Tab-separated table of N, CA, C and O in Angstrom:
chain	number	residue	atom	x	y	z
A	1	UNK	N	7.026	-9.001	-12.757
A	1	UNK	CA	8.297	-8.484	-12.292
A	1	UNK	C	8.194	-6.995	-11.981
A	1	UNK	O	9.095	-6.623	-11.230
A	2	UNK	N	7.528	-6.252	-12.273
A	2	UNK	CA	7.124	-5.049	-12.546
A	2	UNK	C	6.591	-4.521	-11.080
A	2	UNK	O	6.967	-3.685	-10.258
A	3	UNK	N	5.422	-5.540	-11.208
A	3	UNK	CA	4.694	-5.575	-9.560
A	3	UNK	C	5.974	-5.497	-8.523
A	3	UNK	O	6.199	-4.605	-7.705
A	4	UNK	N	6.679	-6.574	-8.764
A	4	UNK	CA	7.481	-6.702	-7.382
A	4	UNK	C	8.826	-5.386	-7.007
A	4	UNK	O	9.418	-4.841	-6.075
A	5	UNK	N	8.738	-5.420	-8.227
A	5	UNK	CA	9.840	-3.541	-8.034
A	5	UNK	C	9.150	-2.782	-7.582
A	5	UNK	O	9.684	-1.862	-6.961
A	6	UNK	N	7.749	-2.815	-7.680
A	6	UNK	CA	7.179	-1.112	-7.348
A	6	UNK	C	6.550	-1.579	-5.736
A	6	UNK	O	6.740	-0.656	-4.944
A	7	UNK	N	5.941	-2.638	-5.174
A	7	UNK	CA	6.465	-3.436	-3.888
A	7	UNK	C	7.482	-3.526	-3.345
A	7	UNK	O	7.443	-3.505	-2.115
A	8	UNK	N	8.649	-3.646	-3.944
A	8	UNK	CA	10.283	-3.679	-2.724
A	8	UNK	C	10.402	-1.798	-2.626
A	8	UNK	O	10.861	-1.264	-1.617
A	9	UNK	N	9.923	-1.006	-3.804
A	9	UNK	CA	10.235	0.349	-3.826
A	9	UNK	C	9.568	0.806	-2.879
A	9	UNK	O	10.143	1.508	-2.047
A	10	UNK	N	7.918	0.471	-2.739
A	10	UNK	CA	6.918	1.063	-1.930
A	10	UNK	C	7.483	0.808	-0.662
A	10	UNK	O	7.520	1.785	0.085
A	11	UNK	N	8.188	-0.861	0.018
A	11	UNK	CA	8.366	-1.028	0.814
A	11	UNK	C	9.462	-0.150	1.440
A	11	UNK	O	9.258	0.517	2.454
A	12	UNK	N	10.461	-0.181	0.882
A	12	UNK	CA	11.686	0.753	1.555
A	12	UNK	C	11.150	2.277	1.824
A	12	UNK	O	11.375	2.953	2.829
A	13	UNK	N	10.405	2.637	0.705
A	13	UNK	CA	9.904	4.260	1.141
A	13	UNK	C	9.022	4.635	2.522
A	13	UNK	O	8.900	5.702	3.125
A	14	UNK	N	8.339	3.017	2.817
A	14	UNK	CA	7.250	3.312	3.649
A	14	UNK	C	7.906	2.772	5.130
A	14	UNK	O	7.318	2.886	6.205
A	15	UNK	N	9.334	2.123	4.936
A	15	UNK	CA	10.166	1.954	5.843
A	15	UNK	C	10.830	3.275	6.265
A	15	UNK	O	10.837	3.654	7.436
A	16	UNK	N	11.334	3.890	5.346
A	16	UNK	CA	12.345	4.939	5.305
A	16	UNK	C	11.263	6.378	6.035
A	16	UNK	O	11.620	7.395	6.630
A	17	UNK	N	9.851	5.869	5.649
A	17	UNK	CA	9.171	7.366	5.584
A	17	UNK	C	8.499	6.998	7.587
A	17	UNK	O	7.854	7.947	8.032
A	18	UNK	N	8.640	5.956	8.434
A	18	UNK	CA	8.113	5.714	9.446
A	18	UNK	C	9.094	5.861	10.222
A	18	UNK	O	8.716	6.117	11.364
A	19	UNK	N	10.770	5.784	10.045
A	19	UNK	CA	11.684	6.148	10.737
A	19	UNK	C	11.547	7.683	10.564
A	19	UNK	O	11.691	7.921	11.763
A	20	UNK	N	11.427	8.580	10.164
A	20	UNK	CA	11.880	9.967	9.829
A	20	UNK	C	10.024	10.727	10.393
A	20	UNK	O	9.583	11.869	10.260
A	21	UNK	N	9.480	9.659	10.919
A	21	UNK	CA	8.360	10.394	11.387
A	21	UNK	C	8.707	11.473	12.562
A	21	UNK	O	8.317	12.563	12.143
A	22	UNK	N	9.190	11.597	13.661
A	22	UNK	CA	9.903	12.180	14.681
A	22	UNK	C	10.714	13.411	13.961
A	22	UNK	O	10.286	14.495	14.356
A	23	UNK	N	11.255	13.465	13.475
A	23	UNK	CA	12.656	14.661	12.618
A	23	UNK	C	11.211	15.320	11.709
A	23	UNK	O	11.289	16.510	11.404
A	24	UNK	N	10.073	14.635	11.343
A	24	UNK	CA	9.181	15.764	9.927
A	24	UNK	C	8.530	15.909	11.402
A	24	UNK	O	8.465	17.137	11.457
A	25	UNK	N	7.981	15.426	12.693
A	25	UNK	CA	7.236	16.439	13.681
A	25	UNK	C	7.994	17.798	14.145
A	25	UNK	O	7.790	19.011	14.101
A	26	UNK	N	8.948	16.932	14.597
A	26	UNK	CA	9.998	18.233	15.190
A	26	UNK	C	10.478	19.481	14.014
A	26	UNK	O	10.836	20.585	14.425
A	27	UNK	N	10.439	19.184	12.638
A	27	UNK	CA	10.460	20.323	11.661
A	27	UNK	C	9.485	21.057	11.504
A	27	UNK	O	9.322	22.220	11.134
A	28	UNK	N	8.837	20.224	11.837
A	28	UNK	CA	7.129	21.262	11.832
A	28	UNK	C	6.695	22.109	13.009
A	28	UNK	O	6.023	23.133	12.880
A	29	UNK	N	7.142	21.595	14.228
A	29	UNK	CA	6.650	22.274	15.164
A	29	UNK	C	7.741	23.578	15.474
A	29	UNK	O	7.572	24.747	15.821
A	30	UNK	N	9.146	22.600	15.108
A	30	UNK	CA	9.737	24.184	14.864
A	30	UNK	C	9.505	25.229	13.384
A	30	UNK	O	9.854	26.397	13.214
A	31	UNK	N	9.071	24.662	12.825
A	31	UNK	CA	8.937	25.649	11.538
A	31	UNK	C	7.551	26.755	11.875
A	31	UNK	O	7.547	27.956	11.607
A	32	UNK	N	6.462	26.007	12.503
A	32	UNK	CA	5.957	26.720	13.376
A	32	UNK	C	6.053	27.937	14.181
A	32	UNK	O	5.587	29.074	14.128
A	33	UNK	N	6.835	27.271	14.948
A	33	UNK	CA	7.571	28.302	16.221
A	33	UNK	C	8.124	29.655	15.391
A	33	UNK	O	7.911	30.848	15.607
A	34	UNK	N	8.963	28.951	14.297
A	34	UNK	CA	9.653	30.132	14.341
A	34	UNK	C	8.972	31.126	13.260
A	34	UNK	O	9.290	32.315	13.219
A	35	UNK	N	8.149	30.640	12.513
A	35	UNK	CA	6.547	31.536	12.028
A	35	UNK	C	6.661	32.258	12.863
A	35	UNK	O	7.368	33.245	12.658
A	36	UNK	N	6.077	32.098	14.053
A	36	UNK	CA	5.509	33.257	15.238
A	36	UNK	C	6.449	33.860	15.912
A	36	UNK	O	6.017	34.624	16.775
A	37	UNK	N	7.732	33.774	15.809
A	37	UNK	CA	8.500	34.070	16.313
A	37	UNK	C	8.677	35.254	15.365
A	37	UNK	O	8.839	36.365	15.870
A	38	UNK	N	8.660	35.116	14.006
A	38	UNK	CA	8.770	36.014	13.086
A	38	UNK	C	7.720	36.977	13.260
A	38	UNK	O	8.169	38.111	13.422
A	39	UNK	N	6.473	36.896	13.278
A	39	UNK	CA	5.363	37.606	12.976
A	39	UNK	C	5.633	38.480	14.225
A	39	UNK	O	5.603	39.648	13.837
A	40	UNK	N	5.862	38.434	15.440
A	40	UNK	CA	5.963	38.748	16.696
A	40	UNK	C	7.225	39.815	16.722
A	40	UNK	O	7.163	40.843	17.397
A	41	UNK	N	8.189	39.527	16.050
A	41	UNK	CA	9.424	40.288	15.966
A	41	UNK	C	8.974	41.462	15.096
A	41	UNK	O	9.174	42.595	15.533
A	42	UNK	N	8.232	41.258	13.599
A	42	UNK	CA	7.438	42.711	13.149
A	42	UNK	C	7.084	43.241	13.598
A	42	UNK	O	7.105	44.414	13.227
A	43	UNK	N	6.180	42.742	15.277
A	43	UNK	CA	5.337	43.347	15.074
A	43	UNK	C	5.577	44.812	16.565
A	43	UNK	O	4.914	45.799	16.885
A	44	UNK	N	6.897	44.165	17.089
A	44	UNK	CA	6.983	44.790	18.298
A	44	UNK	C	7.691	46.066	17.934
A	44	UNK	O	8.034	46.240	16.764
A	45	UNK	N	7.942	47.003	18.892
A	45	UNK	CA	8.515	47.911	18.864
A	45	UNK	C	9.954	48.916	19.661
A	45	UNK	O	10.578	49.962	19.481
A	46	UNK	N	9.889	47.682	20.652
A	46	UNK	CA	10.917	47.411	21.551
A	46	UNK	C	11.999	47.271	21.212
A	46	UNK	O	12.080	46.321	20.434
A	47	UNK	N	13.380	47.981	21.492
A	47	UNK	CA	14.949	47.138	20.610
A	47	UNK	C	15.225	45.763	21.835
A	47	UNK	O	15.679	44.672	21.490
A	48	UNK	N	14.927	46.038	22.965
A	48	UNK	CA	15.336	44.840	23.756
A	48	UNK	C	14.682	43.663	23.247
A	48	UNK	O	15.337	42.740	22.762
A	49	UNK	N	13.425	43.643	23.331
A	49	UNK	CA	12.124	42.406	23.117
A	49	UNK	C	12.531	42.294	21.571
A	49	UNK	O	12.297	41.111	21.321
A	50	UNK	N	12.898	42.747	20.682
A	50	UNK	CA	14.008	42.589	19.425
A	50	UNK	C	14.781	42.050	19.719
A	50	UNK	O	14.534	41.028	19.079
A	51	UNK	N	15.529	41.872	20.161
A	51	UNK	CA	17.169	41.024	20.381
A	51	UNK	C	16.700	40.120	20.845
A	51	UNK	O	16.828	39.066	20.223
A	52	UNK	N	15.816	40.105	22.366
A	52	UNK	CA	15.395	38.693	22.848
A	52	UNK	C	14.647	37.196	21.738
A	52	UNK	O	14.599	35.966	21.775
A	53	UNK	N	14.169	38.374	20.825
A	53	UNK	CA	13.246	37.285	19.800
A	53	UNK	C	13.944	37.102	18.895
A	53	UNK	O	13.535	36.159	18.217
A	54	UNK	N	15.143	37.704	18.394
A	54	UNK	CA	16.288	36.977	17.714
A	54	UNK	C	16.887	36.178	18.147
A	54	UNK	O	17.188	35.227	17.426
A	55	UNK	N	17.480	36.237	20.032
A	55	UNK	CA	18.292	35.050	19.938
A	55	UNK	C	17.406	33.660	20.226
A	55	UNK	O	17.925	32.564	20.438
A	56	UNK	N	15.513	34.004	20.180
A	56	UNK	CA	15.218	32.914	20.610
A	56	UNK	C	14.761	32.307	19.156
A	56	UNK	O	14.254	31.204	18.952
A	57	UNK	N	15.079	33.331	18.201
A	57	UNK	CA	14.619	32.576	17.094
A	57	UNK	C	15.721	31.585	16.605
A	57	UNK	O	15.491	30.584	15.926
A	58	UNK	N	17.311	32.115	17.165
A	58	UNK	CA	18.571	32.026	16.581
A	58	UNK	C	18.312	29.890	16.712
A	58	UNK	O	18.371	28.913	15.965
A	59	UNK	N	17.960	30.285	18.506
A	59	UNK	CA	17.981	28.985	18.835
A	59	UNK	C	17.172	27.908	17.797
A	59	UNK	O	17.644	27.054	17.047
A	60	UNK	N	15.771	28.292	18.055
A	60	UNK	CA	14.328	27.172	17.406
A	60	UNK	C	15.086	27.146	16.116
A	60	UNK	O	15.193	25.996	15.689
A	61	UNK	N	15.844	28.381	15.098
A	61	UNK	CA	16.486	27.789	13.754
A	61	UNK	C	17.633	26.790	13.736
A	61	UNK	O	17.899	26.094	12.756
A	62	UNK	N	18.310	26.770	14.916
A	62	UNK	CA	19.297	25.670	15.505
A	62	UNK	C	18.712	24.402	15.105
A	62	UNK	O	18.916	23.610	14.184
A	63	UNK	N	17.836	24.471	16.197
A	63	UNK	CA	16.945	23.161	16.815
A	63	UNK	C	16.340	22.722	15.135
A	63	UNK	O	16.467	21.551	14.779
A	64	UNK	N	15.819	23.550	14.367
A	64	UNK	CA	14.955	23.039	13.406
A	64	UNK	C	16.297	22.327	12.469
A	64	UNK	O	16.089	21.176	12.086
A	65	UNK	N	17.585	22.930	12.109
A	65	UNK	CA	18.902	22.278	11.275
A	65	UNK	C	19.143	21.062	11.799
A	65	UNK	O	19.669	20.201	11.094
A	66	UNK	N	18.726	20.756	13.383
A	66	UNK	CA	18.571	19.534	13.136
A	66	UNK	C	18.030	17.976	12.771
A	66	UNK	O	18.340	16.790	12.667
A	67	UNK	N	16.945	19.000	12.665
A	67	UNK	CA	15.699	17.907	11.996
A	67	UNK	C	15.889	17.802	10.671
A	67	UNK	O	14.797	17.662	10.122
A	68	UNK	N	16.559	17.805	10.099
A	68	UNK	CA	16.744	18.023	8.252
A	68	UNK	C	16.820	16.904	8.132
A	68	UNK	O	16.977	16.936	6.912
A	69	UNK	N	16.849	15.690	8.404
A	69	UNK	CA	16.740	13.868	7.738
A	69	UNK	C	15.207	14.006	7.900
A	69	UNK	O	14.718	12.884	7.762
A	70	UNK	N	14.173	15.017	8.157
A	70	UNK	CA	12.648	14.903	8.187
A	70	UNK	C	12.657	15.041	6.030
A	70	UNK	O	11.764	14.530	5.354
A	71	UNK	N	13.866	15.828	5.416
A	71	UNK	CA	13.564	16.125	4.126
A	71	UNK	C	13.327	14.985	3.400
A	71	UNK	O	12.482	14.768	2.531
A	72	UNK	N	14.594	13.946	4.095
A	72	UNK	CA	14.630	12.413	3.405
A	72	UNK	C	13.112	11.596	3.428
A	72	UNK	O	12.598	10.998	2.483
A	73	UNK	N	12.573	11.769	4.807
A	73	UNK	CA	10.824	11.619	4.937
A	73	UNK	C	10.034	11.666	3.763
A	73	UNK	O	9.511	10.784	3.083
A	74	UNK	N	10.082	13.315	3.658
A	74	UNK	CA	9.115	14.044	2.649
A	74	UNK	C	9.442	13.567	1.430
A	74	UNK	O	8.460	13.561	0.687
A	75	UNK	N	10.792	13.018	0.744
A	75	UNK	CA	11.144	12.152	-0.248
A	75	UNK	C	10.551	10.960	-0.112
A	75	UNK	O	9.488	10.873	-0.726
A	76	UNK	N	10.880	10.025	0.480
A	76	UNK	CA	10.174	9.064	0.801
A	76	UNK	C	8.187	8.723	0.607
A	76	UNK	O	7.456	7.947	-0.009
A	77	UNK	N	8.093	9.574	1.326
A	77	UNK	CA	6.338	10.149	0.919
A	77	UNK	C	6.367	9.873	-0.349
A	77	UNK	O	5.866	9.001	-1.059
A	78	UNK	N	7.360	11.194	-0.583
A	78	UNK	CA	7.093	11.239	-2.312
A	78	UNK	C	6.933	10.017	-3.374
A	78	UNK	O	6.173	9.786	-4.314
A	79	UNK	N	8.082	9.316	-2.728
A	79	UNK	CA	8.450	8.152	-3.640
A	79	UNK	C	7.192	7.030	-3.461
A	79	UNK	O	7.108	6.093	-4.254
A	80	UNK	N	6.304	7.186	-2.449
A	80	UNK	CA	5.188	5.716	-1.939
A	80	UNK	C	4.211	6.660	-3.075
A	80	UNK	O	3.790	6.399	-4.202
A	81	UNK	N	4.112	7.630	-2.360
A	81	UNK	CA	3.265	7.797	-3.485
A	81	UNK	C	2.866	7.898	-4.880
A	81	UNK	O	1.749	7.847	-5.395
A	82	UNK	N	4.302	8.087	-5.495
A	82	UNK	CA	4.238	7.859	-6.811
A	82	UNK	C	4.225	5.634	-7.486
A	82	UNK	O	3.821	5.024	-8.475
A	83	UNK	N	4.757	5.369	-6.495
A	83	UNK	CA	4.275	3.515	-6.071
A	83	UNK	C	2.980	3.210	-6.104
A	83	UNK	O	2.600	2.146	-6.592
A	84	UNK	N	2.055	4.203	-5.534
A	84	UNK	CA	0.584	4.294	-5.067
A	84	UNK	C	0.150	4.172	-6.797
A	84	UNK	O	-0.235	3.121	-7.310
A	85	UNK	N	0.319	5.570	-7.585
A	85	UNK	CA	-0.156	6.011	-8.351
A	85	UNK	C	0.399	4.895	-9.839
A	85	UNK	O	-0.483	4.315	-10.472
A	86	UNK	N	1.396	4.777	-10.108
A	86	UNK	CA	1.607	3.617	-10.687
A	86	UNK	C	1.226	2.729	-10.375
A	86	UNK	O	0.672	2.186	-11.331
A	87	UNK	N	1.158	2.066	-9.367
A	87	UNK	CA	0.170	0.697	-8.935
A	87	UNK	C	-1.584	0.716	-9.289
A	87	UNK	O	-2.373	-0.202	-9.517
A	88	UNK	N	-1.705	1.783	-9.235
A	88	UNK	CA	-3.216	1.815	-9.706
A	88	UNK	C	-3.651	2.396	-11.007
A	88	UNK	O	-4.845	2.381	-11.309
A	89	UNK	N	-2.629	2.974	-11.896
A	89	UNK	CA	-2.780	3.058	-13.070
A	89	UNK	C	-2.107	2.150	-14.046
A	89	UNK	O	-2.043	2.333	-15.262
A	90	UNK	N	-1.595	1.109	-13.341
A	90	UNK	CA	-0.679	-0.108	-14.356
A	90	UNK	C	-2.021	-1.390	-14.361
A	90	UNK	O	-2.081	-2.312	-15.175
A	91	UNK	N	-2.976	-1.141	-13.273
A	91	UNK	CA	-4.408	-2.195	-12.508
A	91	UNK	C	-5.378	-1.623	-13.933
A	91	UNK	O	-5.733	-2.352	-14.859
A	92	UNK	N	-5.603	-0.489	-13.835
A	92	UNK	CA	-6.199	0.418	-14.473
A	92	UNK	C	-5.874	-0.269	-15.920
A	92	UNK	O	-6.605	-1.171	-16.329
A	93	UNK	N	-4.968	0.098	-16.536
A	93	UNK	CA	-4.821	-0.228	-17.866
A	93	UNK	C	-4.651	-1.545	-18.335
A	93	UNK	O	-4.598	-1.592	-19.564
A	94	UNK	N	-4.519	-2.948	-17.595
A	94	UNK	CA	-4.925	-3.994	-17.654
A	94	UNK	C	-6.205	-4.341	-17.699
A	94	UNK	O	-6.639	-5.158	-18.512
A	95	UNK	N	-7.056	-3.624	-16.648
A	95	UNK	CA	-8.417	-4.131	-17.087
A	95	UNK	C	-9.109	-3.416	-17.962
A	95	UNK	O	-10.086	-3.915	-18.519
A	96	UNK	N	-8.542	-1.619	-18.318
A	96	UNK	CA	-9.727	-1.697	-19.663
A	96	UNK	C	-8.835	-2.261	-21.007
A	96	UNK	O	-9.031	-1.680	-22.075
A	97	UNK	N	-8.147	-3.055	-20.976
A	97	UNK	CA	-7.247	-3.877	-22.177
A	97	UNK	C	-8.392	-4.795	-22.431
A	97	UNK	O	-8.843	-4.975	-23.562
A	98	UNK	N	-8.892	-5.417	-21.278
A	98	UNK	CA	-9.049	-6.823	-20.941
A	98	UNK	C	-10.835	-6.542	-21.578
A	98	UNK	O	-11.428	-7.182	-22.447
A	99	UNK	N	-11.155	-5.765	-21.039
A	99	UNK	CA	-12.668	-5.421	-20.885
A	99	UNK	C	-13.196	-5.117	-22.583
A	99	UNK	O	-14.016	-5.749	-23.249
A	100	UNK	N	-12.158	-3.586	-23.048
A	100	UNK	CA	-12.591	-3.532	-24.272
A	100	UNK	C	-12.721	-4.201	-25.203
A	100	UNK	O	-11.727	-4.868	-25.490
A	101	UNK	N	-13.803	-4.334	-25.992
A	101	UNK	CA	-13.265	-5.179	-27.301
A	101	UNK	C	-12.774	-4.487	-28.612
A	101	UNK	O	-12.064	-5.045	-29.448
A	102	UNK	N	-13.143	-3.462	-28.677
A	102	UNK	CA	-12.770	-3.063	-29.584
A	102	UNK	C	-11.038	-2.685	-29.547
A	102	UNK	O	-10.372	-2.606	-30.579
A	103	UNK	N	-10.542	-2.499	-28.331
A	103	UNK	CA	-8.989	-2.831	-28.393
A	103	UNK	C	-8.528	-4.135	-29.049
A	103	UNK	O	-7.508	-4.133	-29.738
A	104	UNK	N	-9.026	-4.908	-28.916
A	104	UNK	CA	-8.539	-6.321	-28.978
A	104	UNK	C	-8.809	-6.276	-30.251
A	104	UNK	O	-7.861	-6.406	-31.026
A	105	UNK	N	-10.023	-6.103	-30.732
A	105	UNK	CA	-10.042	-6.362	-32.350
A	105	UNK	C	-9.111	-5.408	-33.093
A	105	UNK	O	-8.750	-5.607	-34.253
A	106	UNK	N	-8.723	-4.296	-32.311
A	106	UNK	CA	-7.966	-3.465	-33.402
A	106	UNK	C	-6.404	-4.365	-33.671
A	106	UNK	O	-5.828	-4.768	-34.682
A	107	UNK	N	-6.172	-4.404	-32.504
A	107	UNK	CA	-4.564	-5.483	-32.110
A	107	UNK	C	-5.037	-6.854	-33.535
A	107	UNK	O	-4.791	-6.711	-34.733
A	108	UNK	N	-5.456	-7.584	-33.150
A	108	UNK	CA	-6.040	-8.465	-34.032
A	108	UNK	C	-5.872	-8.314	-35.631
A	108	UNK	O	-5.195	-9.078	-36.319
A	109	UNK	N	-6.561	-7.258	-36.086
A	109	UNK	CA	-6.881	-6.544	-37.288
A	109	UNK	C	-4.942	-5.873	-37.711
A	109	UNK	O	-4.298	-6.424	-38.603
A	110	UNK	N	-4.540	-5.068	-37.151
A	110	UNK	CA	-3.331	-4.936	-37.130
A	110	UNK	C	-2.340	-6.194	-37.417
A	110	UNK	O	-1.431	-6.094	-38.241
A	111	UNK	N	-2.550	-7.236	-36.770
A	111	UNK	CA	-1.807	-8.167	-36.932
A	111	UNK	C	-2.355	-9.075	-38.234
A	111	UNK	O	-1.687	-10.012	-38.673
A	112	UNK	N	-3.275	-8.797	-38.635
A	112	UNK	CA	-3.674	-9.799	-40.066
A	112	UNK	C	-3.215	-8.776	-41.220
A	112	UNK	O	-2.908	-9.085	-42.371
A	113	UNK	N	-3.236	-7.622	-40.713
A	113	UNK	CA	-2.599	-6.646	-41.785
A	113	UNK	C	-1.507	-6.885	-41.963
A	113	UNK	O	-1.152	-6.671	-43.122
A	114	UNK	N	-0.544	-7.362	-41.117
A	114	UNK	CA	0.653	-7.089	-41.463
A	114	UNK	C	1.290	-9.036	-42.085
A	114	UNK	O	2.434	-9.207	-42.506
């Protein structure tokens, strides 16, 4: 039962995280942009070529507010991957259960003790 929760979970995240692919490009390429847009505005010395690179930054920060369902993405990610990591450490601790013996005899031994 365990399996199949962290399967319907993985599934919706890896649903949720392939729609929101488009909104995490477009955040990036504007988060980008407006990097250089920044570095470029330090670096000039101009008051005109100043104003121009504010209102073009004003815009790309526009454009980037609307990519913000890319955050729900990066959640999503988050969430497969923590699916990932539980799925292979729940595999993990079944087989060295299975493998050790000296687990088993301790379980064993415990239970004649009591």
């Amino acid at each position: 039962m365990k399996k199949f929760g962290l399967l319907l979970a993985g599934g919706i995240a890896a649903i949720v995280l392939l729609s929101t692919i488009g909104p995490m490009l477009g955040l990036i390429v504007s988060a980008v942009l407006l990097y250089f847009i920044y570095k470029k505005f330090l670096k000039t010395e101009s008051t005109g070529w100043k104003i121009g690179l504010a209102i073009i930054g004003g815009i790309v920060l526009i454009a980037s507010l609307h990519n913000i369902p890319a955050i729900i993405g990066v959640a999503a990610a988050y969430v497969l991957y923590l699916v990932y990591k539980k799925w292979n450490s729940s595999k993990v601790i079944f087989e060295k259960e299975e493998s050790d013996p000296f687990i088993n005899f301790e379980k064993q031994w415990n239970e004649l003790k009591k």
